[in-house]
Short mmCIF file of C-alpha atoms and ligand atoms in Angstrom, two decimals:
data_model
loop_
_atom_site.label_atom_id
_atom_site.label_comp_id
_atom_site.label_asym_id
_atom_site.label_seq_id
_atom_site.Cartn_x
_atom_site.Cartn_y
_atom_site.Cartn_z
CA MET A 200 0.00 0.00 0.00
CA LYS A 201 1.21 3.51 -0.84
CA PHE A 202 -1.43 6.03 0.17
CA ILE A 203 -2.88 6.87 3.56
CA ASP A 204 -6.50 6.18 2.59
CA GLU A 205 -5.52 2.60 1.76
CA TYR A 206 -4.68 2.16 5.46
CA ARG A 207 -8.23 3.36 6.26
CA ASP A 208 -10.10 1.07 3.86
CA ALA A 209 -13.44 0.09 5.40
CA GLN A 210 -13.70 -3.25 3.57
CA ALA A 211 -10.26 -4.34 4.81
CA ALA A 212 -11.19 -3.19 8.34
CA ARG A 213 -14.31 -5.37 8.21
CA HIS A 214 -12.15 -8.28 7.05
CA PHE A 215 -9.94 -7.93 10.16
CA SER A 216 -13.00 -7.52 12.37
CA GLN A 217 -14.51 -10.78 11.06
CA ALA A 218 -11.17 -12.61 11.30
CA LEU A 219 -10.86 -11.49 14.95
CA LYS A 220 -14.36 -12.79 15.69
CA ARG A 221 -13.40 -16.16 14.19
CA ILE A 222 -10.21 -16.64 16.24
CA THR A 223 -11.27 -15.17 19.61
CA THR A 224 -12.40 -17.84 22.09
CA LYS A 225 -11.56 -16.18 25.45
CA SER A 226 -11.49 -12.74 27.07
CA TRP A 227 -8.29 -10.81 26.46
CA THR A 228 -7.04 -7.37 27.53
CA ILE A 229 -4.52 -5.61 25.32
CA MET A 230 -2.78 -2.30 25.95
CA GLU A 231 -1.77 0.04 23.15
CA VAL A 232 1.25 1.82 24.57
CA CYS A 233 1.17 5.01 22.51
CA GLY A 234 -1.23 7.92 22.87
CA GLY A 235 -1.21 8.37 19.08
CA GLN A 236 -2.60 4.85 18.75
CA THR A 237 -5.21 5.64 21.44
CA HIS A 238 -6.41 8.59 19.38
CA SER A 239 -6.66 6.44 16.23
CA ILE A 240 -8.60 3.76 18.13
CA VAL A 241 -11.13 6.18 19.60
CA LYS A 242 -11.38 8.43 16.52
CA PHE A 243 -11.98 5.59 14.04
CA GLY A 244 -14.03 3.43 16.45
CA ILE A 245 -11.60 0.52 16.17
CA ASP A 246 -12.55 -0.78 19.63
CA GLU A 247 -16.17 -0.96 18.46
CA LEU A 248 -15.20 -3.31 15.62
CA LEU A 249 -13.75 -5.88 18.03
CA PRO A 250 -15.50 -8.88 19.57
CA PRO A 251 -16.79 -8.00 23.08
CA ALA A 252 -14.25 -10.43 24.57
CA ILE A 253 -11.37 -8.13 23.56
CA THR A 254 -10.75 -5.10 25.77
CA LEU A 255 -8.34 -2.36 24.78
CA VAL A 256 -6.77 -0.31 27.58
CA HIS A 257 -4.72 2.81 27.04
CA GLY A 258 -1.08 3.03 28.02
CA PRO A 259 1.35 5.67 29.28
CA GLY A 260 2.78 6.56 25.86
CA CYS A 261 1.89 10.24 25.88
CA PRO A 262 4.98 12.25 26.84
CA VAL A 263 3.04 15.34 27.84
CA CYS A 264 0.76 13.27 30.08
CA VAL A 265 3.53 11.56 32.04
CA THR A 266 5.71 14.63 32.61
CA PRO A 267 5.52 15.02 36.39
CA LEU A 268 4.01 18.07 38.01
CA GLU A 269 7.33 19.06 39.56
CA LEU A 270 8.92 19.32 36.09
CA ILE A 271 6.07 21.64 35.02
CA GLU A 272 6.75 23.72 38.15
CA LYS A 273 10.46 23.85 37.29
CA ALA A 274 9.61 24.93 33.74
CA ILE A 275 7.30 27.66 35.07
CA GLU A 276 9.98 28.95 37.44
CA ILE A 277 12.69 29.00 34.76
CA ALA A 278 10.35 30.63 32.20
CA SER A 279 9.49 33.34 34.77
CA THR A 280 13.17 34.22 35.28
CA PRO A 281 14.24 37.59 33.77
CA ASN A 282 16.33 37.34 30.56
CA VAL A 283 15.17 33.76 29.87
CA LEU A 284 13.75 32.81 26.47
CA PHE A 285 11.89 29.57 27.16
CA CYS A 286 11.15 27.25 24.22
CA SER A 287 8.72 24.33 24.20
CA PHE A 288 6.52 22.23 21.97
CA GLY A 289 3.00 23.73 21.96
CA ASP A 290 1.29 20.93 23.93
CA MET A 291 3.26 21.70 27.08
CA LEU A 292 2.05 25.29 27.39
CA ARG A 293 -1.41 24.40 28.71
CA VAL A 294 -0.43 21.57 31.05
CA PRO A 295 -1.53 22.75 34.48
CA GLY A 296 1.08 23.22 37.19
CA VAL A 297 0.13 23.72 40.83
CA SER A 298 -1.41 27.16 40.28
CA LYS A 299 -0.67 28.18 36.68
CA ASP A 300 0.68 26.96 33.34
CA LEU A 301 3.36 28.15 30.91
CA LEU A 302 0.74 30.00 28.86
CA SER A 303 -0.09 32.18 31.85
CA VAL A 304 3.64 32.91 32.28
CA LYS A 305 3.63 34.06 28.66
CA ALA A 306 0.48 36.14 29.23
CA ALA A 307 2.18 37.82 32.19
CA GLY A 308 5.08 38.92 29.97
CA GLY A 309 7.43 35.91 30.08
CA ASP A 310 9.20 35.12 26.82
CA VAL A 311 7.75 31.65 26.20
CA ARG A 312 7.90 30.49 22.59
CA ILE A 313 6.55 27.48 20.71
CA VAL A 314 9.17 25.77 18.55
CA TYR A 315 8.90 22.75 16.30
CA SER A 316 12.43 21.43 16.82
CA PRO A 317 15.13 21.74 19.48
CA LEU A 318 17.40 23.01 16.70
CA ASP A 319 15.06 26.02 16.35
CA ALA A 320 15.76 26.74 20.03
CA LEU A 321 19.49 26.41 19.39
CA LYS A 322 19.20 28.95 16.56
CA LEU A 323 17.41 31.33 18.91
CA ALA A 324 20.38 30.98 21.29
CA VAL A 325 22.78 31.90 18.46
CA ASP A 326 20.59 34.86 17.44
CA ASN A 327 20.21 36.09 21.05
CA PRO A 328 23.69 35.76 22.59
CA HIS A 329 22.79 37.92 25.61
CA ARG A 330 19.72 35.86 26.56
CA GLU A 331 19.50 32.47 28.29
CA VAL A 332 17.64 30.13 25.91
CA VAL A 333 16.11 27.03 27.50
CA PHE A 334 14.45 24.16 25.65
CA PHE A 335 11.89 21.94 27.43
CA ALA A 336 12.96 18.47 26.20
CA VAL A 337 9.94 16.26 26.71
CA GLY A 338 9.37 12.94 25.01
CA PHE A 339 10.07 9.26 24.57
CA GLU A 340 12.88 7.67 22.58
CA THR A 341 11.33 9.19 19.45
CA THR A 342 12.36 12.78 20.21
CA ALA A 343 15.61 11.89 21.98
CA PRO A 344 17.84 11.89 18.84
CA ALA A 345 16.91 15.47 17.85
CA ASN A 346 17.31 16.67 21.43
CA ALA A 347 20.67 14.91 21.69
CA MET A 348 21.73 16.55 18.44
CA ALA A 349 20.85 20.03 19.78
CA VAL A 350 23.02 19.53 22.89
CA TYR A 351 25.80 17.95 20.83
CA GLN A 352 25.77 20.92 18.42
CA ALA A 353 25.70 23.38 21.31
CA GLU A 354 28.86 21.75 22.66
CA VAL A 355 30.59 21.63 19.26
CA GLN A 356 29.67 25.25 18.47
CA LYS A 357 30.36 26.39 22.06
CA ILE A 358 26.91 27.94 22.44
CA ARG A 359 26.99 28.65 26.17
CA ASN A 360 23.65 30.48 26.53
CA PHE A 361 21.67 27.33 25.62
CA SER A 362 20.40 24.74 28.09
CA MET A 363 17.81 21.99 28.27
CA LEU A 364 15.19 21.04 30.87
CA VAL A 365 15.15 17.30 30.28
CA SER A 366 12.12 15.10 30.92
CA HIS A 367 12.83 12.13 28.69
CA VAL A 368 11.17 8.79 29.42
CA LEU A 369 11.70 5.28 28.07
CA VAL A 370 9.01 2.79 27.03
CA PRO A 371 10.35 -0.66 28.04
CA PRO A 372 10.75 0.12 31.78
CA ALA A 373 7.20 1.53 31.85
CA MET A 374 5.84 -1.68 30.29
CA GLU A 375 7.68 -3.70 32.92
CA ALA A 376 6.30 -1.48 35.68
CA ILE A 377 2.73 -1.97 34.39
CA LEU A 378 3.19 -5.74 34.24
CA SER A 379 4.53 -5.72 37.81
CA PHE A 380 1.60 -3.80 39.35
CA PRO A 381 -0.65 -6.07 41.48
CA GLU A 382 -3.74 -4.66 39.66
CA ASN A 383 -2.29 -5.39 36.23
CA ARG A 384 -4.74 -6.84 33.71
CA VAL A 385 -2.69 -6.38 30.54
CA GLN A 386 -2.12 -9.66 28.66
CA GLY A 387 -0.57 -8.30 25.47
CA PHE A 388 0.91 -5.07 24.13
CA LEU A 389 0.83 -3.09 20.93
CA ALA A 390 4.25 -1.42 21.05
CA ALA A 391 4.68 2.05 19.56
CA GLY A 392 5.96 1.88 15.99
CA HIS A 393 7.74 5.25 15.98
CA VAL A 394 9.67 4.46 19.18
CA CYS A 395 10.78 1.17 17.61
CA ALA A 396 11.79 2.97 14.40
CA VAL A 397 14.51 4.59 16.55
CA MET A 398 15.28 1.87 19.07
CA GLY A 399 14.38 -1.32 17.19
CA PHE A 400 12.58 -4.03 19.14
CA TRP A 401 15.39 -6.14 20.57
CA GLU A 402 14.74 -4.54 23.99
CA TYR A 403 11.23 -6.07 24.12
CA GLU A 404 12.23 -9.70 23.76
CA PRO A 405 13.36 -10.16 27.41
CA ILE A 406 10.07 -8.53 28.56
CA ALA A 407 7.93 -10.86 26.43
CA GLU A 408 9.86 -13.84 27.75
CA LYS A 409 9.94 -12.80 31.43
CA TYR A 410 6.27 -11.76 31.74
CA ARG A 411 4.86 -14.22 29.16
CA VAL A 412 3.13 -11.49 27.09
CA PRO A 413 2.99 -11.07 23.33
CA ILE A 414 4.27 -7.70 22.09
CA VAL A 415 3.44 -6.55 18.58
CA VAL A 416 5.22 -3.50 17.15
CA THR A 417 2.34 -1.60 15.55
CA GLY A 418 1.77 1.46 13.38
CA PHE A 419 -0.83 4.18 13.74
CA GLU A 420 -3.35 3.90 10.92
CA PRO A 421 -6.61 1.97 11.50
CA LEU A 422 -5.54 -1.08 9.48
CA ASP A 423 -2.13 -1.09 11.22
CA ILE A 424 -3.85 -1.22 14.58
CA LEU A 425 -6.41 -3.85 13.56
CA GLN A 426 -3.63 -6.03 12.15
CA GLY A 427 -1.55 -5.49 15.34
CA ILE A 428 -4.54 -6.56 17.46
CA TYR A 429 -5.10 -9.59 15.21
CA MET A 430 -1.44 -10.64 15.55
CA CYS A 431 -1.57 -10.19 19.34
CA ILE A 432 -4.82 -12.16 19.76
CA HIS A 433 -3.54 -14.87 17.43
CA GLN A 434 -0.51 -15.32 19.71
CA LEU A 435 -2.63 -15.31 22.88
CA GLU A 436 -5.03 -17.89 21.46
CA GLU A 437 -2.11 -20.11 20.44
CA GLY A 438 -0.33 -19.66 23.78
CA ARG A 439 2.65 -17.89 22.20
CA THR A 440 4.38 -14.87 23.76
CA GLU A 441 6.73 -13.44 21.17
CA VAL A 442 7.73 -10.07 19.80
CA GLU A 443 6.32 -9.57 16.30
CA ASN A 444 6.54 -6.63 13.94
CA GLN A 445 3.39 -5.40 12.18
CA TYR A 446 5.05 -2.07 11.21
CA THR A 447 7.59 -3.57 8.81
CA ARG A 448 7.44 -0.58 6.47
CA SER A 449 9.22 1.55 9.10
CA VAL A 450 10.78 -0.71 11.73
CA HIS A 451 13.48 -3.33 11.80
CA LYS A 452 14.89 -5.14 14.80
CA GLU A 453 18.07 -3.10 15.28
CA GLY A 454 16.38 0.29 14.79
CA ASN A 455 18.32 3.41 13.84
CA VAL A 456 21.79 2.60 15.12
CA ALA A 457 23.23 6.07 14.37
CA ALA A 458 20.42 7.70 16.38
CA GLN A 459 20.96 5.26 19.27
CA LYS A 460 24.67 6.12 19.25
CA LEU A 461 23.93 9.85 19.45
CA ILE A 462 21.46 9.29 22.31
CA GLY A 463 24.14 7.26 24.15
CA GLU A 464 26.71 10.01 23.58
CA VAL A 465 24.61 12.80 25.12
CA PHE A 466 22.24 11.07 27.56
CA ARG A 467 22.50 8.46 30.29
CA VAL A 468 19.78 6.27 31.77
CA VAL A 469 18.34 7.66 35.03
CA PRO A 470 15.37 6.94 37.32
CA ARG A 471 12.41 9.08 36.28
CA LYS A 472 9.15 10.05 37.99
CA TRP A 473 6.04 9.51 35.82
CA ARG A 474 3.02 11.70 36.47
CA GLY A 475 0.35 9.75 38.33
CA ILE A 476 2.49 6.61 38.43
CA GLY A 477 5.54 7.51 40.50
CA GLU A 478 9.23 6.83 40.10
CA ILE A 479 10.27 3.96 37.82
CA PRO A 480 13.92 2.86 38.00
CA ARG A 481 16.01 3.32 34.84
CA SER A 482 13.00 4.75 32.99
CA GLY A 483 14.36 8.07 31.77
CA LEU A 484 17.23 9.91 30.16
CA GLY A 485 19.28 12.66 31.76
CA LEU A 486 22.29 14.53 30.42
CA HIS A 487 25.66 12.79 30.67
CA GLU A 488 28.19 14.37 33.04
CA LYS A 489 30.13 15.55 29.96
CA TYR A 490 27.13 17.70 28.94
CA ALA A 491 26.12 18.77 32.47
CA ALA A 492 26.82 22.43 31.61
CA PHE A 493 23.67 22.33 29.42
CA ASP A 494 21.44 21.07 32.24
CA ALA A 495 18.85 23.81 32.93
CA GLU A 496 17.94 22.27 36.33
CA LYS A 497 21.48 22.88 37.53
CA ARG A 498 21.93 26.21 35.78
CA PHE A 499 18.78 27.68 37.35
CA GLY A 500 19.00 25.84 40.69
CA VAL A 501 15.60 24.10 40.44
CA ALA A 502 16.81 20.50 40.72
CA HIS A 503 15.25 19.84 44.12
CA HIS A 504 11.69 21.11 43.54
CA THR A 505 8.86 18.73 44.41
CA ALA A 506 5.07 19.02 43.97
CA ASP A 507 2.12 16.79 44.85
CA GLU A 508 -0.32 15.59 42.18
CA PRO A 509 -3.95 16.79 42.52
CA ALA A 510 -5.96 14.03 44.23
CA GLU A 511 -9.04 14.35 41.97
CA CYS A 512 -7.25 13.49 38.71
CA ILE A 513 -7.11 9.72 38.08
CA SER A 514 -4.89 9.99 35.01
CA GLY A 515 -2.30 7.74 36.68
CA LEU A 516 -4.86 4.90 36.77
CA ILE A 517 -5.85 5.60 33.16
CA LEU A 518 -2.21 5.50 32.01
CA GLN A 519 -1.76 2.14 33.74
CA GLY A 520 -4.80 0.69 31.96
CA ILE A 521 -6.76 0.32 35.21
CA ARG A 522 -9.47 2.92 34.46
CA LYS A 523 -10.97 4.55 31.36
CA PRO A 524 -11.26 8.36 31.03
CA TYR A 525 -15.07 8.35 31.30
CA GLU A 526 -14.75 6.69 34.72
CA CYS A 527 -13.20 9.89 36.10
CA PRO A 528 -15.95 11.72 38.04
CA VAL A 529 -14.99 15.12 36.61
CA PHE A 530 -14.53 14.01 32.96
CA GLY A 531 -16.26 16.42 30.57
CA GLU A 532 -17.80 18.34 33.47
CA ARG A 533 -15.21 20.15 35.52
CA CYS A 534 -12.36 18.82 33.36
CA THR A 535 -12.46 19.77 29.66
CA PRO A 536 -9.77 20.74 27.13
CA GLU A 537 -10.64 24.40 27.81
CA HIS A 538 -10.30 23.93 31.59
CA PRO A 539 -8.07 20.86 32.03
CA MET A 540 -7.38 19.44 35.46
CA GLY A 541 -4.86 16.90 34.22
CA ALA A 542 -2.37 16.54 31.38
CA THR A 543 -4.29 13.69 29.71
CA MET A 544 -7.04 16.22 28.88
CA VAL A 545 -4.57 18.71 27.35
CA SER A 546 -2.26 16.69 25.17
CA SER A 547 -3.10 15.90 21.55
CA GLU A 548 -2.13 12.30 22.51
CA GLY A 549 -3.94 12.23 25.87
CA ALA A 550 -6.56 9.52 26.45
CA CYS A 551 -9.00 11.90 28.18
CA ALA A 552 -8.77 14.34 25.24
CA ALA A 553 -9.42 11.46 22.79
CA TYR A 554 -12.64 10.44 24.57
CA TYR A 555 -13.68 14.06 24.98
CA HIS A 556 -13.23 14.88 21.28
CA TYR A 557 -14.62 11.70 19.71
CA ARG A 558 -16.88 9.96 22.25
CA ARG A 559 -18.39 12.37 24.72
CA ARG A 560 -21.75 12.64 22.93
CA LYS A 561 -22.05 8.87 22.76
CA LEU A 562 -20.99 8.53 26.42
S1 SF4 B 632 -10.78 13.74 33.03
FE1 SF4 B 632 -9.36 15.32 33.77
S2 SF4 B 632 -9.23 15.02 35.97
FE2 SF4 B 632 -10.11 13.15 35.08
S3 SF4 B 632 -8.35 11.82 34.71
FE3 SF4 B 632 -8.70 12.93 32.82
S4 SF4 B 632 -7.35 14.73 32.99
FE4 SF4 B 632 -7.52 13.86 35.08
#
């Protein structure tokens, strides 16, 4: 297939739906890891095409959603500092902190700018040598190569007025954490295709073996997801627990080795706190000692900030696959995209936003 509408073909979707009905004999719960996949599932009604015995639960693969509150507070404090030019992807601006968000810092006169690449932030640092330019580096393995490149270039070009507030997280440790929770009900995973395009899928094989779960690397279009679900259910029904690759047009086992090398040059693996979930060992990336001069937490003295999550928001349970967004008592009432109480209602990949945009009338 060449064109996007071919991946949305209704006849082919019905074919997968019928094939799933034929092979499903028991109840199974599958988690799609990535928020982009969640949006496709809810938007195109993929879950409604499945036999009732198959339940899809939504995973923690939305970087904006899992960035902990204390990182948002650090970003707000740095962005409010005189002479700082604070750069971020647009989604982060409306994520609520304890009492305000980055957009309100901007409204109050802070120089907060939306950029589309960390290299744009680096260019701003070159163009504004007397300002401190800070980039809010949020994301999974997918965005890590570009962020690593920005720091690497800053070092090579000796751009000393550039720094990075790093909140990088890694997928495999989060999957292990979910499988280890006592309330876990996930029996199979759809792994995120774009993450695997960078990292390959060799890291998932020990997880599939240790926890006896099938993991299918899956793309983002409706037919990708239906085929990924079919492959996962097929394994479960046959009692197999292997790593398979549905997204062969973009992913191979080794991934992008050059990108992995660059990530390893600039970042090191660190423990990371996930919003609503808590700290997961070895689940994030922080700057290597060699690049510590570019660490905005150290430069602005905000490394030790802490903040408590609001009790009402159950996004942590949603990101672990334990609850669905519509089970939150304030969903669509006191929490909406215009007045979000949690990050999963703000982000374009957030599960609460997906249900709000595509399902709230039906719900
Ligand atoms: S609806 Fe709002 S408050 Fe409830 S879990 Fe989602 S983001 Fe949190």
